[in-house]
Short mmCIF file of C-alpha atoms and ligand atoms in Angstrom, two decimals:
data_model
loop_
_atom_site.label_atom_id
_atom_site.label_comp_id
_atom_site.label_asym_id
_atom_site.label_seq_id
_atom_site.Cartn_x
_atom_site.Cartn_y
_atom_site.Cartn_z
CA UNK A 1 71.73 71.60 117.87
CA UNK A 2 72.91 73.55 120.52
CA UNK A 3 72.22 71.03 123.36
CA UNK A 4 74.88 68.67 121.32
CA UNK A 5 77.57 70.76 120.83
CA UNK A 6 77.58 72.04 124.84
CA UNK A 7 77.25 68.28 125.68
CA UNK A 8 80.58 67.21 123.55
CA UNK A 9 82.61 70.48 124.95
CA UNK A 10 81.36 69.64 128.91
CA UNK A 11 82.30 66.23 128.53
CA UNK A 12 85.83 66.95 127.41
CA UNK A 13 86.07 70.06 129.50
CA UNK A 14 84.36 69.44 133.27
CA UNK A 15 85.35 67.27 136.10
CA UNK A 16 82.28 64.55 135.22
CA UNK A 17 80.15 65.15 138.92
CA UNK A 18 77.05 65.05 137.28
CA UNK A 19 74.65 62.69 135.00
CA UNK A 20 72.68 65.89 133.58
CA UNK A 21 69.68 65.05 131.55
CA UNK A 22 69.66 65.52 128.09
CA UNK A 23 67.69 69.45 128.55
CA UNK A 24 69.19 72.96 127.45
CA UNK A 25 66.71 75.19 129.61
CA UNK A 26 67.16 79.00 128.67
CA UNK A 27 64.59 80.81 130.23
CA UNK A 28 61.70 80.18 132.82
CA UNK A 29 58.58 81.78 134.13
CA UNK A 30 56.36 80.83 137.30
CA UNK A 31 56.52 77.26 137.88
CA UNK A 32 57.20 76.46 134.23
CA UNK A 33 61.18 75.95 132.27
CA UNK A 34 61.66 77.05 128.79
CA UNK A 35 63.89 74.78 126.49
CA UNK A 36 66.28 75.61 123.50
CA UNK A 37 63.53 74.76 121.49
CA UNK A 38 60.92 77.01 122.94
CA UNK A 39 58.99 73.83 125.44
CA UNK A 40 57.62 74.09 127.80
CA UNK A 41 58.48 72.03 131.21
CA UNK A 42 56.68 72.06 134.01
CA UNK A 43 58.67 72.12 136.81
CA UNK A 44 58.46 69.90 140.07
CA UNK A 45 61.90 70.05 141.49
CA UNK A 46 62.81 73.95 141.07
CA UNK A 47 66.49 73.47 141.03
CA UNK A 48 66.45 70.92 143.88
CA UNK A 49 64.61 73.29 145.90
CA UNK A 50 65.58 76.58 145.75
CA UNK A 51 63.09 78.58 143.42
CA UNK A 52 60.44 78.48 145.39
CA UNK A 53 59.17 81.95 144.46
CA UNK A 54 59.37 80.12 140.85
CA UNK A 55 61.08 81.69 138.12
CA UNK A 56 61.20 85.45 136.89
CA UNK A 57 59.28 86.15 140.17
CA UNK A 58 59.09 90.47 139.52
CA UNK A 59 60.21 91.64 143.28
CA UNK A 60 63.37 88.99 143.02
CA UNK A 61 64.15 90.88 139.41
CA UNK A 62 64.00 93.86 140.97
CA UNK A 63 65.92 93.43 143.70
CA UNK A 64 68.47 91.94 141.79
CA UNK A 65 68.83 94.65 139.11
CA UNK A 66 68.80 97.25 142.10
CA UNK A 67 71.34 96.25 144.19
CA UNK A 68 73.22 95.39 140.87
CA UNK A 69 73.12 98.91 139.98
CA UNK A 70 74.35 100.11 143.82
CA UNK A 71 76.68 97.30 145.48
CA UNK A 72 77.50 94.01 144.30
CA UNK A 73 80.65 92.78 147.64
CA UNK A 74 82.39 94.81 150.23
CA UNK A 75 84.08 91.84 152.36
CA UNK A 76 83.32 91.11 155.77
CA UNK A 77 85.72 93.55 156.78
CA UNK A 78 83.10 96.19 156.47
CA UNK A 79 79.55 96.78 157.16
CA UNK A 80 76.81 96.83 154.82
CA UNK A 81 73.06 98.07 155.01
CA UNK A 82 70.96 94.77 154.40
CA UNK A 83 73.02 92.07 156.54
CA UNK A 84 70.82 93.29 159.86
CA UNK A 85 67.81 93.20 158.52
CA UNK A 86 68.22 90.45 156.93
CA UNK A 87 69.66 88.85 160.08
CA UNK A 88 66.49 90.21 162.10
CA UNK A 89 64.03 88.47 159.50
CA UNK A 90 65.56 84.81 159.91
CA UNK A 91 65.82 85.45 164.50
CA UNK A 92 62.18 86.31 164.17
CA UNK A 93 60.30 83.42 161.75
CA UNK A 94 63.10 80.68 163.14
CA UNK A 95 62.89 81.60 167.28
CA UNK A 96 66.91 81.66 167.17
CA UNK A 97 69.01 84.81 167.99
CA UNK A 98 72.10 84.90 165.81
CA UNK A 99 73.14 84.38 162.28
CA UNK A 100 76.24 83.37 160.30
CA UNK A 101 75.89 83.91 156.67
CA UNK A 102 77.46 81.96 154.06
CA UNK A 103 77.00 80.90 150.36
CA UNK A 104 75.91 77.39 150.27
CA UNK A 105 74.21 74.84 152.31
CA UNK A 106 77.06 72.30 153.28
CA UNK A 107 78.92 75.29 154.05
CA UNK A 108 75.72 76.56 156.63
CA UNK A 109 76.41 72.48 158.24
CA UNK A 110 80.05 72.86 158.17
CA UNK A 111 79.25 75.90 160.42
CA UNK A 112 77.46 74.02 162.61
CA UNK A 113 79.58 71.15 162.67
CA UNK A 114 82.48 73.83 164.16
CA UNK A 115 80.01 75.25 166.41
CA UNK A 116 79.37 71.91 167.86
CA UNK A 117 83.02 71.32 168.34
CA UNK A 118 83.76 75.16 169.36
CA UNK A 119 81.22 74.68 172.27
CA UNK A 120 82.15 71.77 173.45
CA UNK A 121 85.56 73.40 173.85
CA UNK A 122 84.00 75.92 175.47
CA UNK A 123 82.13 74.05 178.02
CA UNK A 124 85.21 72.18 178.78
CA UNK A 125 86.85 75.53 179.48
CA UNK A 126 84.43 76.19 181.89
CA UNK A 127 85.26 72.83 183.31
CA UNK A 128 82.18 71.02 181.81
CA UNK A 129 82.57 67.02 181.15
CA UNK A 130 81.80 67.00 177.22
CA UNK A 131 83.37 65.61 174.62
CA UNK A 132 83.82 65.86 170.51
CA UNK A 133 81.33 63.19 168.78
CA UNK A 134 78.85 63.52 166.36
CA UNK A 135 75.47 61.62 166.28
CA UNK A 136 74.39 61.44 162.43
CA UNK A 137 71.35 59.86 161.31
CA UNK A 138 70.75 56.73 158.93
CA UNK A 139 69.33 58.04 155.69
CA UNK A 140 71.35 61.52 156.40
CA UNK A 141 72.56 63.83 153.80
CA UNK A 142 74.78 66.97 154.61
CA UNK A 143 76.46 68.24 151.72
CA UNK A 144 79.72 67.90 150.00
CA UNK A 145 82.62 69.01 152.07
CA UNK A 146 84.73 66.95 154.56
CA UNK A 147 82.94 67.55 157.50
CA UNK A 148 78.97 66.95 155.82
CA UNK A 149 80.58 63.70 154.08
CA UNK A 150 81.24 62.99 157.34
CA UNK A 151 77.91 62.84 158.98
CA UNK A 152 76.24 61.87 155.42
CA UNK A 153 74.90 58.16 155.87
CA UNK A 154 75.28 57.18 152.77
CA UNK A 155 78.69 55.27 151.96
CA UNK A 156 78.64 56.08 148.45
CA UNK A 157 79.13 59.83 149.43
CA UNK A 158 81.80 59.06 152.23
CA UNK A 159 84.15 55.90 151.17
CA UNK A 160 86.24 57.32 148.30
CA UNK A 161 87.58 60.35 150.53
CA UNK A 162 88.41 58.48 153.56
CA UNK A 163 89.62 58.73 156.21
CA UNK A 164 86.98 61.53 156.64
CA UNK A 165 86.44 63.51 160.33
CA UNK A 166 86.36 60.96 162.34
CA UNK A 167 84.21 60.49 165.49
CA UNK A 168 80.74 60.41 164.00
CA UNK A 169 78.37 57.32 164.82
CA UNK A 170 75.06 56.43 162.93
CA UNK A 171 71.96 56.23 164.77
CA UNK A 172 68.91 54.05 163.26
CA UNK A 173 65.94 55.97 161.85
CA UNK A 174 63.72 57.09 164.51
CA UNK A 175 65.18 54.53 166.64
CA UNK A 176 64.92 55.95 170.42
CA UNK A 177 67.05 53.34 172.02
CA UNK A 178 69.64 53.32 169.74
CA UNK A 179 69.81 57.15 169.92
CA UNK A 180 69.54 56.64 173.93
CA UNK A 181 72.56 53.76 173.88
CA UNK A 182 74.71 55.47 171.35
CA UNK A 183 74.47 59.14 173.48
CA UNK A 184 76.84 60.10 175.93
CA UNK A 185 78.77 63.16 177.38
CA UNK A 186 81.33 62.10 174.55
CA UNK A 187 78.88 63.49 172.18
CA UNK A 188 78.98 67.44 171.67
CA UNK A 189 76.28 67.36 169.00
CA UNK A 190 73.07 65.39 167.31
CA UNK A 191 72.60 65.97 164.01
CA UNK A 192 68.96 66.03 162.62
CA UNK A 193 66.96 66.46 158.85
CA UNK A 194 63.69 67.06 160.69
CA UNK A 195 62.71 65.52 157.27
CA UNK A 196 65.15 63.49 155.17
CA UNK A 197 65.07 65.23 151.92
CA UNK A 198 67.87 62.76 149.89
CA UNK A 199 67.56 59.93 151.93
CA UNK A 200 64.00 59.97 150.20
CA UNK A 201 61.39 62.06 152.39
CA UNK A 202 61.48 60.66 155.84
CA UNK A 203 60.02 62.41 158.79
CA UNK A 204 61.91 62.50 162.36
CA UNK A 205 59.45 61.13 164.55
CA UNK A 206 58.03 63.70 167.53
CA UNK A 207 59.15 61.16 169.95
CA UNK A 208 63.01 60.71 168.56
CA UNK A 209 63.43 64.58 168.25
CA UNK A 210 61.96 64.68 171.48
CA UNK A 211 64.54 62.50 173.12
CA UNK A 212 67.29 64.11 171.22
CA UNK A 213 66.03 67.35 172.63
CA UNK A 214 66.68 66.08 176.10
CA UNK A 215 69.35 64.24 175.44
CA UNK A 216 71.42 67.70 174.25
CA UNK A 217 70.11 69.19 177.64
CA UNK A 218 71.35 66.90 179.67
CA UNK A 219 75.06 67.67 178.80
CA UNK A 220 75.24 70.69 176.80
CA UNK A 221 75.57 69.37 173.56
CA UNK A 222 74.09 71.08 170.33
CA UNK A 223 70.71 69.66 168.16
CA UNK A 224 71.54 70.38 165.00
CA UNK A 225 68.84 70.98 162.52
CA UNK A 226 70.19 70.34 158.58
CA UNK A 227 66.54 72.61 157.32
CA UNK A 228 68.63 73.37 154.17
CA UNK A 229 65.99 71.26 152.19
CA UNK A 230 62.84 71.37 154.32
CA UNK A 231 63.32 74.57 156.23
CA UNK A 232 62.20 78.41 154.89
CA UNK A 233 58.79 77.23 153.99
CA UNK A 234 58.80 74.00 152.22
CA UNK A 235 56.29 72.50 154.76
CA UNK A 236 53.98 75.08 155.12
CA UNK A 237 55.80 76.11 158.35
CA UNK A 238 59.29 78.58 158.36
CA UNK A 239 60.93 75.50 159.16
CA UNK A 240 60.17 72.18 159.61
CA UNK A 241 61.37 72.51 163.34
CA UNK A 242 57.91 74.28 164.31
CA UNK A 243 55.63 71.51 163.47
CA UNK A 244 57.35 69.73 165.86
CA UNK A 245 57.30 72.48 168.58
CA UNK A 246 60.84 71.39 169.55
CA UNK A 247 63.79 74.10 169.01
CA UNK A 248 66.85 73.39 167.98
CA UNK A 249 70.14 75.04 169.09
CA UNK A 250 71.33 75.44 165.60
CA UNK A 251 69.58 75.38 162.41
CA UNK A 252 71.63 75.34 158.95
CA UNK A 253 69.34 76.60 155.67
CA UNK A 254 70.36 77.61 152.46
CA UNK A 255 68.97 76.40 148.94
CA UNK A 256 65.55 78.89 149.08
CA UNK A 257 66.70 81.96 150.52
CA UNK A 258 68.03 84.02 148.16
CA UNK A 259 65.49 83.23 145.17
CA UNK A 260 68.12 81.44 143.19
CA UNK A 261 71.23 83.29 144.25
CA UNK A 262 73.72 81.33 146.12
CA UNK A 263 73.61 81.88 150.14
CA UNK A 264 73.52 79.85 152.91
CA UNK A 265 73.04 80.85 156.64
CA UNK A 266 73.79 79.62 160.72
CA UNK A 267 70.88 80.07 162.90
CA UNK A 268 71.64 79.22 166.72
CA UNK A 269 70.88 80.43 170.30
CA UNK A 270 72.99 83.56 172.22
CA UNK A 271 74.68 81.29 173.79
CA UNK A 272 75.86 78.66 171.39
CA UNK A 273 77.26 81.48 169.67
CA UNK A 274 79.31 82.40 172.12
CA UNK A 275 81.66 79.83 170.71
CA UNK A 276 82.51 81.76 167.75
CA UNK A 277 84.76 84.93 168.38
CA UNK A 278 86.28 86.81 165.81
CA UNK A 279 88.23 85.23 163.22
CA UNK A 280 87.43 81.56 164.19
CA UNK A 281 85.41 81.24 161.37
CA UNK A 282 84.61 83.15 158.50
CA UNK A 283 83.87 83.85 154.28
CA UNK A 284 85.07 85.97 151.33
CA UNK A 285 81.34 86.08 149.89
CA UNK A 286 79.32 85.15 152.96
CA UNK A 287 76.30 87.79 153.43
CA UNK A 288 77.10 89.95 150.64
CA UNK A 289 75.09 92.90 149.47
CA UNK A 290 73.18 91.02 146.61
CA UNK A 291 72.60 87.53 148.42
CA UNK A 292 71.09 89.89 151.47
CA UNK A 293 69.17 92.40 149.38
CA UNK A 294 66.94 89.58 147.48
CA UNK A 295 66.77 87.06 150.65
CA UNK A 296 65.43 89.81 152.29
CA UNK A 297 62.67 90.36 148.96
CA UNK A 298 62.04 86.52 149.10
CA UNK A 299 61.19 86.32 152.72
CA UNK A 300 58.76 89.71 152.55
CA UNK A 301 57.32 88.11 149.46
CA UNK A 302 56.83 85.06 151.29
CA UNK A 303 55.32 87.44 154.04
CA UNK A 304 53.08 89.77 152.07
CA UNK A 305 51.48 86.66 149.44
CA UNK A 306 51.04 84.82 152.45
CA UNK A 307 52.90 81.53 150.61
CA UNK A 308 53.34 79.89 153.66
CA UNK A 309 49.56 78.78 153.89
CA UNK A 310 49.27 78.07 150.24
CA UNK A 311 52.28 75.79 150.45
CA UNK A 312 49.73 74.10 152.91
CA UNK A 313 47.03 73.77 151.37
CA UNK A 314 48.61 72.84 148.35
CA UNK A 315 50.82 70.05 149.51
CA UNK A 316 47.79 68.57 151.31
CA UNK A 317 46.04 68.68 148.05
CA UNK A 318 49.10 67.47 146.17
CA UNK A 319 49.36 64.25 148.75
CA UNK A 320 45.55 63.50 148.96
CA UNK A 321 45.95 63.59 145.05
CA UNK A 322 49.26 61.16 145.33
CA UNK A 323 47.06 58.70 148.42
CA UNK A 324 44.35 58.20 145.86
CA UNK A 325 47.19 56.90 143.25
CA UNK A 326 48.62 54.76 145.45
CA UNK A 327 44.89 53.29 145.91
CA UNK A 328 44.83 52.85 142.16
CA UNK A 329 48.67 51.29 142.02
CA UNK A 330 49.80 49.10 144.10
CA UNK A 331 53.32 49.52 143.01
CA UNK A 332 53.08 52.91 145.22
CA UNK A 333 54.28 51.41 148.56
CA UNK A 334 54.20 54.61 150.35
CA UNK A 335 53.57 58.73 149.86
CA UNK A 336 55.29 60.43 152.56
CA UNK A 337 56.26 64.01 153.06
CA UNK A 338 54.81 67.47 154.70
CA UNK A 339 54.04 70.54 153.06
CA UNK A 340 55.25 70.87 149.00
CA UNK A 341 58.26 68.90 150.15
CA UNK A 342 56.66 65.09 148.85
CA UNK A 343 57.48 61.90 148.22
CA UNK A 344 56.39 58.22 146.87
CA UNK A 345 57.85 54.66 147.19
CA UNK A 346 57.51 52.36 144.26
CA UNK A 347 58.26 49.20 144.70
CA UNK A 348 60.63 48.88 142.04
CA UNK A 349 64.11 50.83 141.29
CA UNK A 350 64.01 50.48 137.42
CA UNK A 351 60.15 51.49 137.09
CA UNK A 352 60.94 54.45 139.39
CA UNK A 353 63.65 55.18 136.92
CA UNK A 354 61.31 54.41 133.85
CA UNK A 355 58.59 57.04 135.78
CA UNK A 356 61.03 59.83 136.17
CA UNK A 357 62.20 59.47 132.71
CA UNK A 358 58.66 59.56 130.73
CA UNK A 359 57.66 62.32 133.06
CA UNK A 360 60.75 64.06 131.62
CA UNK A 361 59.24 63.26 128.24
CA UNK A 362 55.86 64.41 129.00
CA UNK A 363 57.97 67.81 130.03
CA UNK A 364 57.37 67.11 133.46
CA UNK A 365 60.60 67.75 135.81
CA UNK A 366 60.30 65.14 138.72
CA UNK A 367 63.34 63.96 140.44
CA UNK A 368 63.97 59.94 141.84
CA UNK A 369 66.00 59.75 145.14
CA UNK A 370 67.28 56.82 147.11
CA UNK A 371 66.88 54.24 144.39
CA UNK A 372 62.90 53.96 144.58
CA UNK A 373 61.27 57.09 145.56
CA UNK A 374 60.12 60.16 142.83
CA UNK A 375 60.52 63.24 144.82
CA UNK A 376 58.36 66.35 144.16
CA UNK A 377 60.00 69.60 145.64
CA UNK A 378 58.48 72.24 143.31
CA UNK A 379 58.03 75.82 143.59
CA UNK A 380 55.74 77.11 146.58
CA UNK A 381 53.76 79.04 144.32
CA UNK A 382 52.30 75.51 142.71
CA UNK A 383 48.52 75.69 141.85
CA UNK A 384 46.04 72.72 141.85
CA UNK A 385 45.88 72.41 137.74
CA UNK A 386 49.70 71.95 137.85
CA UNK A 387 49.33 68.78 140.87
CA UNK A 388 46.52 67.66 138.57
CA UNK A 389 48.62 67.26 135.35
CA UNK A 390 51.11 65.74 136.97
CA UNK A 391 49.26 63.16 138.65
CA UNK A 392 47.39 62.44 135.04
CA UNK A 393 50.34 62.03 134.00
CA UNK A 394 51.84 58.95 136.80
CA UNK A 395 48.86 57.45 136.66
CA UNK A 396 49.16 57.00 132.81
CA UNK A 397 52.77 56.15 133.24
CA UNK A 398 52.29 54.03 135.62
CA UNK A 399 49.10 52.38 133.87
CA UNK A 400 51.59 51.55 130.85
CA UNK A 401 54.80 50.49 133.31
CA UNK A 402 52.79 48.37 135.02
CA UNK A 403 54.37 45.35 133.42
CA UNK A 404 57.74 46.85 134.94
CA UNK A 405 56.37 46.71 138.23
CA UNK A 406 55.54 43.33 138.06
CA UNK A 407 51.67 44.52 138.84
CA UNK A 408 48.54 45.66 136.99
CA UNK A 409 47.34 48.55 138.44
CA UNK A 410 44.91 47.79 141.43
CA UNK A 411 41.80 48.93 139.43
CA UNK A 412 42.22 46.21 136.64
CA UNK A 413 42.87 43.71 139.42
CA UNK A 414 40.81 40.98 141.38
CA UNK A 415 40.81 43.36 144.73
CA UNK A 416 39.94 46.44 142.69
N1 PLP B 1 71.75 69.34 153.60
C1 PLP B 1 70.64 68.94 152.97
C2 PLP B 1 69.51 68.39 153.78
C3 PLP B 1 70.54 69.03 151.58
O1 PLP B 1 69.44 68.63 150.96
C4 PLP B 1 71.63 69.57 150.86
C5 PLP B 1 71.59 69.64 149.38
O2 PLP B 1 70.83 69.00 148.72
C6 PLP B 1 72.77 69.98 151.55
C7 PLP B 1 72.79 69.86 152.93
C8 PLP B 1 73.93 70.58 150.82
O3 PLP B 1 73.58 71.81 150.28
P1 PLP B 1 74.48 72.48 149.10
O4 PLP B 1 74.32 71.57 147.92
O5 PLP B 1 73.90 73.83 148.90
O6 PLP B 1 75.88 72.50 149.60
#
């Protein structure tokens, strides 16, 4: 089999960063993943979410094989036709003014990281009191390079390349007093997943963004808005910023735009971005031709199906569907989550394993974050018959694992 022989040459040939699942997937269409063998899987994570138009989406083909055929990288050194308009799409749906472009999402926070730190320097400059922390969030997740690891919560993504950038401090969840205690004019930036999207689906509370809001006026320093996982859509909103009604200084997205193709992008106000002058930051690849061309196609798409409102009314389908299973099992502790961007808590970290797993056999792509909670991040263009298979198919899992879970599912029990 095919699936073998790639398995036995990655293992001997990759640096091993990844468990991969035992799948060879060589084509895909709508919300649905083709295997070697010709399955069928229906998909619920779309690449961690990124293909949110779903797969083989006709405008993203097309602008792919156009600007394939025209202009494929020029540098930054020179100017190319779809960078502005691409960059006047993102100001209007996000309320920001200015745009970096880049290729990945921890590369978007790095960005905003340095922009912290750049205006800090210069407010300083301009004789303001304001100094070079960071303000991270328990739960957080940032990306990959030094300075994400950095402000990523979790130690497990941290420890092994310490020391990493140093003056970052971790704020409890939603706490307000700890955010209030741990501020200060030492701090030149708060960093913020208006939902937690590894640190398994948590929402920022209205009254903690709130504070952080005010806490950034007071001095100067930068909110920072990580929307690489809940922003350009996922909630029903452009980004997950708006349902909030609070605006960030900077927001960092990435993993949606460009249908697939990697790009990630800097959002922040005029003046924030004053901190930036030429050749203080910068990228080979950043806001090349192709990237631009079909991140402007998936944002008109977006636009012209109206998505944004069926991502709505889908999710709230999709998490009225997941409430009524939790009713039924009580080893659901909680369903969280806004929008297609979803969540549940089981109480158990092996039968949330067991769940994922038999989904996976059922050809059902789910993904299990943070130990105990099956994430559901699937493309926006989900229907109701695909959230009804899938929740036929937990509550038969979860039926059967009940043993796992140390409890019979709440219909077959006294309290029924
Ligand atoms: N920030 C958040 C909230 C993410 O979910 C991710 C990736 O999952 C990243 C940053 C890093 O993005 P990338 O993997 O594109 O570098």
């Amino acid at each position: 089999m095919k699936l073998e022989s790639i398995q036995a040459a990655e293992n001997k040939l990759l640096v091993q960063t990844y468990e991969r699942n035992p799948y060879l997937f060589v084509s895909g269409k709508g919300v649905y993943l083709r295997d070697e063998n010709g399955n069928d899987f229906l998909d619920l994570l779309s690449g961690i979410g990124v293909s949110a138009l779903g797969y083989a989406h006709p405008a993203v083909e097309e602008a792919i094989r156009r600007q394939s055929t025209q202009l494929l990288h020029t540098s930054n050194l020179f100017y190319h036709e779809h960078t502005a308009n691409l960059a006047l799409r993102l100001t209007e749906i996000s309320g920001l003014d200015r745009v970096f472009l880049c290729n990945s999402g921890t590369e978007a926070w790095e960005a905003s990281l340095k922009l912290a730190r750049a205006n800090a320097t210069r407010l300083r400059a301009g004789g303001r009191t304001i100094g070079t922390r960071f303000l991270a969030l328990d739960h957080s997740f940032h990306g990959r390079t030094m300075g994400s690891v950095a402000t990523t919560a979790k130690a497990k993504y941290r420890e092994p390349f310490g020391p990493v950038m140093p003056n970052v401090e971790f704020v409890q969840f939603n706490d307000v007093a700890d955010l209030r205690a741990k501020f200060s004019n030492e701090v030149c930036g708060i960093c913020i997943e208006p939902v937690q999207g590894e640190g398994g689906i948590h929402l920022i509370s209205p009254e903690f963004f709130r504070a952080a809001r005010e806490l950034c006026d007071s001095t100067g320093a930068l909110l920072l808005a990580d929307e690489i996982q809940c922003g350009l859509g996922r909630t029903g909103k452009w980004f997950a910023y708006q349902h909030y009604d609070i605006q960030p200084d900077v927001t960092a997205i990435a993993k949606p735009i460009a249908g697939g193709i990697p790009m990630g992008a800097m959002l922040c106000t005029n003046e924030s971005a004053q901190a930036f002058t030429p050749g203080t930051h910068g990228t080979t690849f950043g806001g090349g031709p192709l990237a631009c061309a079909v991140a402007i196609t998936v944002i008109d798409t977006l636009k012209k199906e109206n998505i944004l409102a069926h991502v709505e009314e889908v999710g709230q389908f999709f998490k009225t569907k997941l409430q009524d299973l939790a009713r039924r099992h009580d080893c659901i502790t909680d369903v969280r989550g806004l929008g297609l961007m979803l969540g549940i808590e089981l109480n158990s970290a092996d039968l949330a394993k067991h769940v994922a797993a038999e989904m996976m056999e059922r050809r059902i792509i789910i993904n299990r974050t943070s130990d105990t909670v099956l994430r559901f991040l699937p493309p926006y263009i989900l229907e109701r018959k695909h959230v009804e298979i899938t929740i036929t198919a937990l509550d038969e899992i979860l039926k059967a694992g009940a043993v796992l879970s140390g409890a019979a599912p709440a219909g077959e029990k006294a309290h029924g």
